[in-house]
CSV table of C-alpha atoms and ligand atoms in Angstrom, one decimal:
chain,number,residue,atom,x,y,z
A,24,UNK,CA,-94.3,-73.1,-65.9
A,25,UNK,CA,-92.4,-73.8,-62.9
A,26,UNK,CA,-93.2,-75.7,-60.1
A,27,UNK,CA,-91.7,-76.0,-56.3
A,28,UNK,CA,-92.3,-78.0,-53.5
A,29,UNK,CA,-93.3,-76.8,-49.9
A,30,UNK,CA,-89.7,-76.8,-49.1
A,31,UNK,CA,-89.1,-74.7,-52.1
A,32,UNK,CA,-87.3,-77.0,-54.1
A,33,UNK,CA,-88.0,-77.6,-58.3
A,34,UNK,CA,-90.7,-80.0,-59.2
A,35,UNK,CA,-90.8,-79.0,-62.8
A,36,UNK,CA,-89.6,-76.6,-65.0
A,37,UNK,CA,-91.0,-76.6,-69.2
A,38,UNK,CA,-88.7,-75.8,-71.3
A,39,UNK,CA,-90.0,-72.0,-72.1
A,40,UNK,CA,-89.9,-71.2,-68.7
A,41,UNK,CA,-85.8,-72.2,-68.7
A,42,UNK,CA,-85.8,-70.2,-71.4
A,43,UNK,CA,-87.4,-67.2,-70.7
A,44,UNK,CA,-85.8,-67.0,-67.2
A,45,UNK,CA,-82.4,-68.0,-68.4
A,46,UNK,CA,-81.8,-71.2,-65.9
A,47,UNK,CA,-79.7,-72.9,-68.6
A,48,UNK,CA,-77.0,-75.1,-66.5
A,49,UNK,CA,-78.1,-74.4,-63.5
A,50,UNK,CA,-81.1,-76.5,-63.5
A,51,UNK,CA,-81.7,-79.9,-62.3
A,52,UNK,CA,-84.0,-81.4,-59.9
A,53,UNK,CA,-84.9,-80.9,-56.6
A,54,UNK,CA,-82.5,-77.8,-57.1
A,55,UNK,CA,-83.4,-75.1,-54.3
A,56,UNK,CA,-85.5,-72.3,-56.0
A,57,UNK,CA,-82.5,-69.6,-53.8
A,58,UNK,CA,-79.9,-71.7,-56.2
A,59,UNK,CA,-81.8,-71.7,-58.9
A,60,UNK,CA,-83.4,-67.7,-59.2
A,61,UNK,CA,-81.6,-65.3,-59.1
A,62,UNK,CA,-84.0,-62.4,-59.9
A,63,UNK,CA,-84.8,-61.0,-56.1
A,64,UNK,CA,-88.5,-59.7,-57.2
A,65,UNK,CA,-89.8,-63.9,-57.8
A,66,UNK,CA,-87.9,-64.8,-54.7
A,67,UNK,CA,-89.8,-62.0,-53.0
A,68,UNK,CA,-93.0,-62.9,-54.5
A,69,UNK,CA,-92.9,-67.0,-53.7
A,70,UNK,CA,-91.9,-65.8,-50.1
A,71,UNK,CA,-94.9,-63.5,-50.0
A,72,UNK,CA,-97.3,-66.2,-51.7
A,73,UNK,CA,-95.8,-69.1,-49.3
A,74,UNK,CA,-96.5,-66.4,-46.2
A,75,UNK,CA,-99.8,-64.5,-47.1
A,76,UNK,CA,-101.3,-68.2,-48.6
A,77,UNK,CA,-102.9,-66.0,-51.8
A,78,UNK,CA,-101.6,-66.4,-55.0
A,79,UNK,CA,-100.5,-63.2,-56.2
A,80,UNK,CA,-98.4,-61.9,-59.4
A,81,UNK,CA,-95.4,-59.4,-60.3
A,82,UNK,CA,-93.9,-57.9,-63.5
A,83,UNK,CA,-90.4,-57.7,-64.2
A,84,UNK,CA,-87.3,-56.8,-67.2
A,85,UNK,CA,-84.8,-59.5,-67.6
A,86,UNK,CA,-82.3,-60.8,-69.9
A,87,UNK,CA,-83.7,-64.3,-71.5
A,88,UNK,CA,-81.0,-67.2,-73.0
A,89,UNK,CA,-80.7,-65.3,-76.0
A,90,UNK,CA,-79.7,-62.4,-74.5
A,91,UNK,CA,-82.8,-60.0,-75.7
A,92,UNK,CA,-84.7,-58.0,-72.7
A,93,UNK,CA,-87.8,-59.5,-72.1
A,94,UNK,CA,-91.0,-58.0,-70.0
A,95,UNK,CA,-92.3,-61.1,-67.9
A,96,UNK,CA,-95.4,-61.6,-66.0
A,97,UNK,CA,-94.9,-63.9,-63.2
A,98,UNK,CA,-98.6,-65.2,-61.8
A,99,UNK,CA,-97.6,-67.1,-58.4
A,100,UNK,CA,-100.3,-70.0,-57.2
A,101,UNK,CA,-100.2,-70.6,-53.9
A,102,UNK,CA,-101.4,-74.7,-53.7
A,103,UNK,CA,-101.7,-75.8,-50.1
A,104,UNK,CA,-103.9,-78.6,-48.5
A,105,UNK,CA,-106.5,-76.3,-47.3
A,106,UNK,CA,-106.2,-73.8,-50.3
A,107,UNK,CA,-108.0,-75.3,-53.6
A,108,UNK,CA,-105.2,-74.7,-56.4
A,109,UNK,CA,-106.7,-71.6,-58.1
A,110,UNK,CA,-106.0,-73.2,-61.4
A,111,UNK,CA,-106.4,-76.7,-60.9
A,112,UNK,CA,-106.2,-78.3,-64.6
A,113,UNK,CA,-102.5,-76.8,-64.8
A,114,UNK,CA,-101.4,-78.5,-61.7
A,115,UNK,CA,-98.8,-81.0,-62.4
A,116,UNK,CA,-100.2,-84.2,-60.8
A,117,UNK,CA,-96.3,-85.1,-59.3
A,118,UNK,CA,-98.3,-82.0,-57.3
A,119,UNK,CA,-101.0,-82.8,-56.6
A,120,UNK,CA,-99.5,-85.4,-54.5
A,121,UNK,CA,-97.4,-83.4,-52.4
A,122,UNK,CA,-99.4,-82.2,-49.0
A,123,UNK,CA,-97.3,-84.2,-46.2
A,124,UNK,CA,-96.8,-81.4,-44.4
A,125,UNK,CA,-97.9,-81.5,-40.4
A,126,UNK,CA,-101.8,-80.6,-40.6
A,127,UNK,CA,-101.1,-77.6,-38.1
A,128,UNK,CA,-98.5,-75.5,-40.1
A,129,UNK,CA,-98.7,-77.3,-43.7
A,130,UNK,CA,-96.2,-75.2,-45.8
A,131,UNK,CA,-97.8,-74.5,-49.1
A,132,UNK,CA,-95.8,-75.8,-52.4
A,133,UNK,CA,-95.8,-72.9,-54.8
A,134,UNK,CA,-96.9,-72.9,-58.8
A,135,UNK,CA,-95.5,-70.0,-61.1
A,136,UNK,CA,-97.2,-69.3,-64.5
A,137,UNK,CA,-94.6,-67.2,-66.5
A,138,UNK,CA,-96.0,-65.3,-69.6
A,139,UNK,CA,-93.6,-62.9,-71.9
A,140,UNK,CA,-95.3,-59.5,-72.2
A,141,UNK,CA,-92.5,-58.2,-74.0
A,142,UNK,CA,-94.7,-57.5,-77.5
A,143,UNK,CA,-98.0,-56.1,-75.6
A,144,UNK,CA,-95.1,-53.8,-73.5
A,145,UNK,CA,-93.9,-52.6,-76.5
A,146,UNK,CA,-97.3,-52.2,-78.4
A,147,UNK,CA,-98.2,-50.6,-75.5
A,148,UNK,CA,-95.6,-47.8,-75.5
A,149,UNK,CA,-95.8,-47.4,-79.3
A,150,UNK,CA,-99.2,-46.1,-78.8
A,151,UNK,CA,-98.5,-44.0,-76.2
A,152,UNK,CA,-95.6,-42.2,-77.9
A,153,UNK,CA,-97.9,-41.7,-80.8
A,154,UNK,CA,-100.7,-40.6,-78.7
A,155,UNK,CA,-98.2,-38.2,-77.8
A,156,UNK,CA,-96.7,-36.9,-80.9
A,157,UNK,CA,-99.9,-36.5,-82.6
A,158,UNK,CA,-101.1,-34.4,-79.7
A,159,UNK,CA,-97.5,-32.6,-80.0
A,160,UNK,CA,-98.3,-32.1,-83.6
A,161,UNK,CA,-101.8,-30.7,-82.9
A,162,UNK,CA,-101.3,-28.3,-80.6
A,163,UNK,CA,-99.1,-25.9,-82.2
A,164,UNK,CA,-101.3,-25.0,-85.4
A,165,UNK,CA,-104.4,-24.9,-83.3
A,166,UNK,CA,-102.6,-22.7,-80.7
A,167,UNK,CA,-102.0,-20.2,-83.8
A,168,UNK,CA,-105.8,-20.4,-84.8
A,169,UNK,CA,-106.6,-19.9,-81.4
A,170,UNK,CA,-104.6,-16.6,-81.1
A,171,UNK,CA,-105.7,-15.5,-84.7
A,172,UNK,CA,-109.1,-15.6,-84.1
A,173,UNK,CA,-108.6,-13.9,-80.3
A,174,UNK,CA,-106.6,-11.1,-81.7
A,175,UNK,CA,-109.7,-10.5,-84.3
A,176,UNK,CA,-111.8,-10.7,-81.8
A,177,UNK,CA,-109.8,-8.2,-79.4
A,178,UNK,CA,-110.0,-5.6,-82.7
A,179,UNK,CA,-108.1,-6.6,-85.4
A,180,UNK,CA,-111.5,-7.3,-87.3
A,181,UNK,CA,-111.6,-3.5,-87.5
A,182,UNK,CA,-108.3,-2.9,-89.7
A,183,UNK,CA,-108.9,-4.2,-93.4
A,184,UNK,CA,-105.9,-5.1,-93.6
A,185,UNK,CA,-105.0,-6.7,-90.2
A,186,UNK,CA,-108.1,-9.1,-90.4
A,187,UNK,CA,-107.1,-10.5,-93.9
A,188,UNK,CA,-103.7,-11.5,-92.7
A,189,UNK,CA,-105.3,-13.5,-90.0
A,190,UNK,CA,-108.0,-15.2,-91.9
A,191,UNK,CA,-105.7,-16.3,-94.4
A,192,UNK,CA,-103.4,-17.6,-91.7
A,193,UNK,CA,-106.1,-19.5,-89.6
A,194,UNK,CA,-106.9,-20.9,-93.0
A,195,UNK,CA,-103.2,-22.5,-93.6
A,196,UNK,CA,-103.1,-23.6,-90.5
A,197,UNK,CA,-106.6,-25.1,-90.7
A,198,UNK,CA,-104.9,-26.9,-93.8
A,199,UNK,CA,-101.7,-28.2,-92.0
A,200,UNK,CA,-103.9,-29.8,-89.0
A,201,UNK,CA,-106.3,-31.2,-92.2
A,202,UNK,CA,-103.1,-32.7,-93.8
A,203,UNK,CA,-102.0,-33.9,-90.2
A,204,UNK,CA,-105.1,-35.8,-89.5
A,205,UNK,CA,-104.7,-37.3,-92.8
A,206,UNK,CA,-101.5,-38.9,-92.5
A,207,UNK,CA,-102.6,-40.4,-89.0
A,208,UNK,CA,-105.7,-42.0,-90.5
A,209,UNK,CA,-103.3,-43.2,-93.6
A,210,UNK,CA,-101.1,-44.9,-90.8
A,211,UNK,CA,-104.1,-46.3,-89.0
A,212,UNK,CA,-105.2,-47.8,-92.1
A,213,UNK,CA,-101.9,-49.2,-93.0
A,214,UNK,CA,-101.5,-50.3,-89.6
A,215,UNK,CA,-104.6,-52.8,-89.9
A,216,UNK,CA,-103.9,-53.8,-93.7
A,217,UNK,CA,-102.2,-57.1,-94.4
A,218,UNK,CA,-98.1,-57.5,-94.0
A,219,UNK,CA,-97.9,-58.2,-97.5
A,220,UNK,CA,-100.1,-56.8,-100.2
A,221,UNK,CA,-100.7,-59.0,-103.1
A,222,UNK,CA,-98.9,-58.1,-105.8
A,223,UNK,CA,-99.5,-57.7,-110.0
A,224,UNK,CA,-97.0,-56.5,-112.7
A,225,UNK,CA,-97.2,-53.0,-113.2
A,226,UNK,CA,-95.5,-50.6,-116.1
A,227,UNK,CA,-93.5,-47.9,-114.5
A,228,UNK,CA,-94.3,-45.2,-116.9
A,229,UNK,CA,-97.8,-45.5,-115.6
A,230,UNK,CA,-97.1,-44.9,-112.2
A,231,UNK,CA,-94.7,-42.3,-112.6
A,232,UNK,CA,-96.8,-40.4,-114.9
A,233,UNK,CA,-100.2,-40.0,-112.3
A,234,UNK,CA,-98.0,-39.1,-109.9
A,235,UNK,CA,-96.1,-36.3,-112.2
A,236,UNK,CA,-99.5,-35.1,-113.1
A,237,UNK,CA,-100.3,-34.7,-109.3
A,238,UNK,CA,-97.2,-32.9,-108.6
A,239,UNK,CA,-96.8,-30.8,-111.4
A,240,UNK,CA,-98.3,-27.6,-110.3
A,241,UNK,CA,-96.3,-27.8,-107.0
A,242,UNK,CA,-92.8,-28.8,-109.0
A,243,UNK,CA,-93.8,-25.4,-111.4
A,244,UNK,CA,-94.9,-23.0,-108.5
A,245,UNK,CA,-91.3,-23.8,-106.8
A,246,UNK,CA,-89.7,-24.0,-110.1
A,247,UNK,CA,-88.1,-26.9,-110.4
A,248,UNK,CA,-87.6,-29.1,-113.4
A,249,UNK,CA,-89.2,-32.7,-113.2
A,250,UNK,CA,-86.5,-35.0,-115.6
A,251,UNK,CA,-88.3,-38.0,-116.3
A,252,UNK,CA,-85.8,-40.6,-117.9
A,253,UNK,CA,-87.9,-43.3,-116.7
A,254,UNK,CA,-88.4,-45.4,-120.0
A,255,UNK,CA,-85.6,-43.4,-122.0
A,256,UNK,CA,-83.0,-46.1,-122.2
A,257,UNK,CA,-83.0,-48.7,-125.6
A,258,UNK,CA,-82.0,-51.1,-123.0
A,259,UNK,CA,-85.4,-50.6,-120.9
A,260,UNK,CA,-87.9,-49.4,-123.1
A,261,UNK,CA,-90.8,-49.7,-120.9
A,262,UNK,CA,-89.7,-51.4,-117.5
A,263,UNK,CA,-92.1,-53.2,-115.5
A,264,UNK,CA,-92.3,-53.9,-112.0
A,265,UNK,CA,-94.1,-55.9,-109.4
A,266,UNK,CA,-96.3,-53.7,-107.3
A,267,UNK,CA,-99.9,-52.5,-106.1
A,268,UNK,CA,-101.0,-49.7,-107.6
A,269,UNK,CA,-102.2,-47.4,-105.1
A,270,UNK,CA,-99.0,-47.8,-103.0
A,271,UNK,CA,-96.7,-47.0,-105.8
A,272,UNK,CA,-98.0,-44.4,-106.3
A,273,UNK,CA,-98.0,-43.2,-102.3
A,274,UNK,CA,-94.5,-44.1,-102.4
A,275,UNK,CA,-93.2,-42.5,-105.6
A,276,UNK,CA,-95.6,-39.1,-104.6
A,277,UNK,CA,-94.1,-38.6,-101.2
A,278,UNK,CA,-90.6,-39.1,-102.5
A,279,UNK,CA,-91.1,-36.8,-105.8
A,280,UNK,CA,-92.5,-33.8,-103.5
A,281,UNK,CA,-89.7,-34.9,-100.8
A,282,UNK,CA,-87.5,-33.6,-103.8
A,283,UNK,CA,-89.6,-31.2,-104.8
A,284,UNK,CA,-89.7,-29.3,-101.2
A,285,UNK,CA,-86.3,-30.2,-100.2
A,286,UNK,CA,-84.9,-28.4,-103.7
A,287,UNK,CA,-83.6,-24.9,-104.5
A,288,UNK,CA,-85.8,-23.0,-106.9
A,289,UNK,CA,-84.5,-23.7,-110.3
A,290,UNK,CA,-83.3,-26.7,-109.4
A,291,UNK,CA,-84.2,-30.5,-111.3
A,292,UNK,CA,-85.5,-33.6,-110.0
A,293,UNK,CA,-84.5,-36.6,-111.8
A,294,UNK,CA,-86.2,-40.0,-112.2
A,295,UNK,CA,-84.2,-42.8,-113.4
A,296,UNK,CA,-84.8,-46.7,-113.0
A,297,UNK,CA,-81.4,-49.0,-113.1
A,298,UNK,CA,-82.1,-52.9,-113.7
A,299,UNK,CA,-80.2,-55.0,-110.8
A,300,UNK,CA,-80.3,-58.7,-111.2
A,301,UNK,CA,-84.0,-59.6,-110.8
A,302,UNK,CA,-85.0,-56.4,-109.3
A,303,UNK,CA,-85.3,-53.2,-110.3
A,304,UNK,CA,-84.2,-50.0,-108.6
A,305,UNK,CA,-86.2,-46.4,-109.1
A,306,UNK,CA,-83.9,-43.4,-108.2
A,307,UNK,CA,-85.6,-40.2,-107.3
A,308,UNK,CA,-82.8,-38.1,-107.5
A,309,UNK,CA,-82.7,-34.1,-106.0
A,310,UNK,CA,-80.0,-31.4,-106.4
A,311,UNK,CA,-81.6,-29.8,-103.1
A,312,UNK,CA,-80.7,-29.2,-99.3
A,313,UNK,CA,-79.8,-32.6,-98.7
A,314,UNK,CA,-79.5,-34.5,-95.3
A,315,UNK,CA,-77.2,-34.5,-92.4
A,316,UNK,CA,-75.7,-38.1,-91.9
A,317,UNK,CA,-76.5,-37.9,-88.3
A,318,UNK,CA,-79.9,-37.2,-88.9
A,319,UNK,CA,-79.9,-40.1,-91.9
A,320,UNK,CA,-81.1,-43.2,-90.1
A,321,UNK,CA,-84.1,-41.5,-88.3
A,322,UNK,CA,-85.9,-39.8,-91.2
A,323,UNK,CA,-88.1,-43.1,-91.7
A,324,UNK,CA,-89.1,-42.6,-88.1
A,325,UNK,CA,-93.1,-41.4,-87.5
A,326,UNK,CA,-93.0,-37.6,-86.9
A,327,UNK,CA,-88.9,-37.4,-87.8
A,328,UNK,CA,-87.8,-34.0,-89.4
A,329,UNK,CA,-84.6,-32.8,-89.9
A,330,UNK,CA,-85.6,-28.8,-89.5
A,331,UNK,CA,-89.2,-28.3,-87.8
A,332,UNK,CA,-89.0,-25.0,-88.4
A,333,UNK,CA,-88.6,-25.6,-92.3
A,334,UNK,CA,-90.9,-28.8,-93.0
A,335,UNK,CA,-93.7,-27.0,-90.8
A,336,UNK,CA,-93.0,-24.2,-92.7
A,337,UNK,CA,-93.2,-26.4,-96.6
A,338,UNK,CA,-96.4,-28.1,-94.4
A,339,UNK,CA,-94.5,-31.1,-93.2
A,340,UNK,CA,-95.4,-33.5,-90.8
A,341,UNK,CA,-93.0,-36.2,-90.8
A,342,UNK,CA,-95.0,-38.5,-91.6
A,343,UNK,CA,-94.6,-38.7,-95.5
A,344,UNK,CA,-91.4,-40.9,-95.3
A,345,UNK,CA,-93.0,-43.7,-92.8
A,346,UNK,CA,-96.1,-44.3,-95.0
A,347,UNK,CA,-93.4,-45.0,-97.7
A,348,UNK,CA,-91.7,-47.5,-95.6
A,349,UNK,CA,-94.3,-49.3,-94.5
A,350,UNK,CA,-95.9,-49.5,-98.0
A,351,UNK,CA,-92.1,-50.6,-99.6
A,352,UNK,CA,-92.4,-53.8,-96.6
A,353,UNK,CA,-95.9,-54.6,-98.0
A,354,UNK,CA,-94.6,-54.7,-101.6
A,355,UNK,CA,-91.7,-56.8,-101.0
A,356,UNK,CA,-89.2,-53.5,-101.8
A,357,UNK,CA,-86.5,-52.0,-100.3
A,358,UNK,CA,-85.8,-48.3,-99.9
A,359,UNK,CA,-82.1,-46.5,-99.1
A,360,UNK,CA,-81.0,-43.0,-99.2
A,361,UNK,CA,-78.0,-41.4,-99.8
A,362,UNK,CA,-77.6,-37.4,-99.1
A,363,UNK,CA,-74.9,-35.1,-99.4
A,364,UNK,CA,-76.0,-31.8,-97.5
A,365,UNK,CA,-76.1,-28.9,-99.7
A,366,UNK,CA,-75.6,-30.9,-102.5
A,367,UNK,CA,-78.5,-33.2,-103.1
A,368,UNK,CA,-80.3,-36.4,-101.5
A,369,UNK,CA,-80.5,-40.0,-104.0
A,370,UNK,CA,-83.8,-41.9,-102.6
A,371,UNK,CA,-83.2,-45.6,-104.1
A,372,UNK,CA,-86.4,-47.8,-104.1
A,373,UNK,CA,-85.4,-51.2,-105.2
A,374,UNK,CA,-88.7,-53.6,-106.6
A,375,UNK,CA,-88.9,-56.9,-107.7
A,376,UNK,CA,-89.6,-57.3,-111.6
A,377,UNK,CA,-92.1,-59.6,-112.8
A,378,UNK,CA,-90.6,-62.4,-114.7
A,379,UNK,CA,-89.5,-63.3,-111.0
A,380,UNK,CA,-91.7,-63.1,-108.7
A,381,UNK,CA,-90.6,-64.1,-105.0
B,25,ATP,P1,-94.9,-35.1,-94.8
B,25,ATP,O1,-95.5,-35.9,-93.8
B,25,ATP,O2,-95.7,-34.0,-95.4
B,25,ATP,O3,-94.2,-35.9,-95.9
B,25,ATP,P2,-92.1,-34.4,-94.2
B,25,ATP,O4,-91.8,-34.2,-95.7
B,25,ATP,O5,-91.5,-33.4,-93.2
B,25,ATP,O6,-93.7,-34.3,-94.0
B,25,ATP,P3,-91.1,-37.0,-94.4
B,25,ATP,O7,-91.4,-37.1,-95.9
B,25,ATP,O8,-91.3,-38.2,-93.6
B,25,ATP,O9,-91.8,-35.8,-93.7
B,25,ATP,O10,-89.5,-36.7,-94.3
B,25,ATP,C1,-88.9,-36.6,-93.1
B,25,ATP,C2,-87.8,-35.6,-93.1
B,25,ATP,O11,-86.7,-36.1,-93.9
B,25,ATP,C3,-88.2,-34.3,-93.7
B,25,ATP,O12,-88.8,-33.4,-92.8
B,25,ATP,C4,-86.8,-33.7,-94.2
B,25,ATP,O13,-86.2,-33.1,-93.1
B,25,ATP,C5,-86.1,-35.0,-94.6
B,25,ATP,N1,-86.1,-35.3,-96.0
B,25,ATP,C6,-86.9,-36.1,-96.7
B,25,ATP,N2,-86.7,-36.1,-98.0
B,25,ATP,C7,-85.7,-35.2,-98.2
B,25,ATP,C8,-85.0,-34.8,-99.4
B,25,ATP,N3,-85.3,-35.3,-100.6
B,25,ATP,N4,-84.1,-33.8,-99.2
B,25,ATP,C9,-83.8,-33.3,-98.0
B,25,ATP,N5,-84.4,-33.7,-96.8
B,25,ATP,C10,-85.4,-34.7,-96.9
B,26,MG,MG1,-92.6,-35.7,-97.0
């Protein structure tokens, strides 16, 4: 909050609004609101208020005292003899107090109310963008089905041969936009589940063996070997970790058939768990395509794939690796990768082991 007088010089200033408008040693009082703002858009908007007599209200970026950009909302009240304050609880009473201008042009003293929009901006573009990729990600298989079923219509249901082809296509693609809704109403759901899940001691071998049995006929029909060393070593006979259930098993199963699509025929997937101080650390290891490094730090990101053409094709949809960041956050984990293209990609989930529970 931030208050002038008629002459448009500072009555008060709180400390969040020095803050959020950066007046650090600039202020004192009776400082002239031209000394004291810099930002033309509020100088602009107390002239307009003092002229017009009508409160009225602006948005603007800035820079606050820490340096982060900030969206603000600057509502301006316009408090003048003859104009009731609009919101007259907030008025400081040193305020109230101040009408001695002449009755015929009384100059109106001038109350901004300065909130920080900055999260509801940015909540507010997150949605959009997603808005827009799902509607991205929607089009394109329902623009096939669209132009499957047309070209049946136009004839094709005719030829035997013609007309199975398309069937069996609109049906894949039917399957990639069933998959697609899926992962958006997994994210939706995550979205409005707690920060931080509560959290039980778990054995590893459990976890890794429901999601090997869900994988298994994808791993075989690719052909590739599933190493399970999970368990093997004298020195960790039967590790145990700290975890929910459900979203251990979300995260290992998106990163075992990561590996599993991203790999060679022929080639091996290898689970291994290392002990590290009071955590342990769960390596899904793959001798497949592996990643670029430029494309490295974005493959967490919603919708992020590093070929389109190739995790459409495996019936990607970017998604998979977001759902396991978001549940590794809830669990109290960590998750790094490292990748070597064409040689193989290291996925390193890192949990906390029960004996030490944060
Ligand atoms: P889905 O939503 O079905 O999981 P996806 O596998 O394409 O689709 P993510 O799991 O989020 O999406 O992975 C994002 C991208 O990261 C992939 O498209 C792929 O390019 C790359 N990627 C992930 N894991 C691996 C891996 N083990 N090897 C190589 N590339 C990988
Ligand atoms: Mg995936």
């Amino acid at each position: 909050i931030l208050a002038f007088s008629s002459d448009l010089r500072l009555l008060f200033a709180n400390r969040a609004a020095v803050k959020l408008l950066n007046l650090g040693t600039r202020i004192h009082d009776s400082i002239p609101l031209i000394e004291l703002i810099r930002q033309p858009k509020i100088l602009q908007l107390v002239q307009d208020v003092q002229s017009r007599r009508q409160s009225l209200d602006c948005e603007f970026d800035s820079t606050d005292a820490s340096e982060q950009n900030v969206t603000l909302r600057i509502r301006a009240y316009c408090i003048s003899p003859e104009n009731k304050p609009v919101a007259k609880r907030s008025v400081p009473s040193r305020l109230k107090n101040h009408s001695a201008e002449p009755k015929d042009a009384p100059a109106a003293a001038v109350l901004l109310v300065i909130s920080d929009e900055t999260r509801v901006k940015q909540l507010e573009n997150y949605r959009k963008d997603f808005t827009a990729n799902v509607s991205h990600e929607l089009k394109t298989p329902l623009s096939a089905i669209k132009a499957y079923s047309e070209t049946l219509l136009m004839g094709a249901l005719d030829d035997p041969d013609a007309r199975y082809r398309f069937v069996t296509s609109i049906g894949e693609q039917a399957n990639k936009l069933e998959q697609l809704i899926r992962g958006v109403m997994q994210l939706s759901r995550l979205q409005s589940m707690p920060d931080k899940l509560p959290l039980s001691p778990l054995r590893l071998a459990d976890l890794i063996s429901s999601v090997i049995k869900e994988l298994r006929t994808v791993a075989d029909a690719n052909q590739i070997t599933i190493d399970d060393q999970i368990g093997s070593s004298s020195q960790l006979p039967d590790p145990m970790v700290l975890g929910d259930f459900d979203s251990l098993r979300t995260i290992l199963g998106n990163l075992l058939s990561n590996a599993i699509r991203y790999s060679k025929p022929g080639g091996t997937v290898i689970l291994r768990a290392i002990p590290n101080g009071n955590r342990l650390e769960i390596l899904v290891i793959d001798q497949g395509i592996g990643i670029p490094a430029s494309d490295i730090d974005r493959i967490f990101e919603r919708f992020y794939t590093v070929d389109k053409a190739r995790s459409r094709e495996a019936g990607g949809t970017g998604l998979g690796l977001a759902i396991v960041k978001h549940l590794t956050n809830a669990i109290g984990g960590t998750i790094g990768v490292e990748s070597q293209l064409g040689v193989g990609t290291t996925f390193r989930l890192s949990l906390w082991c029960p004996s030490t529970q944060p």
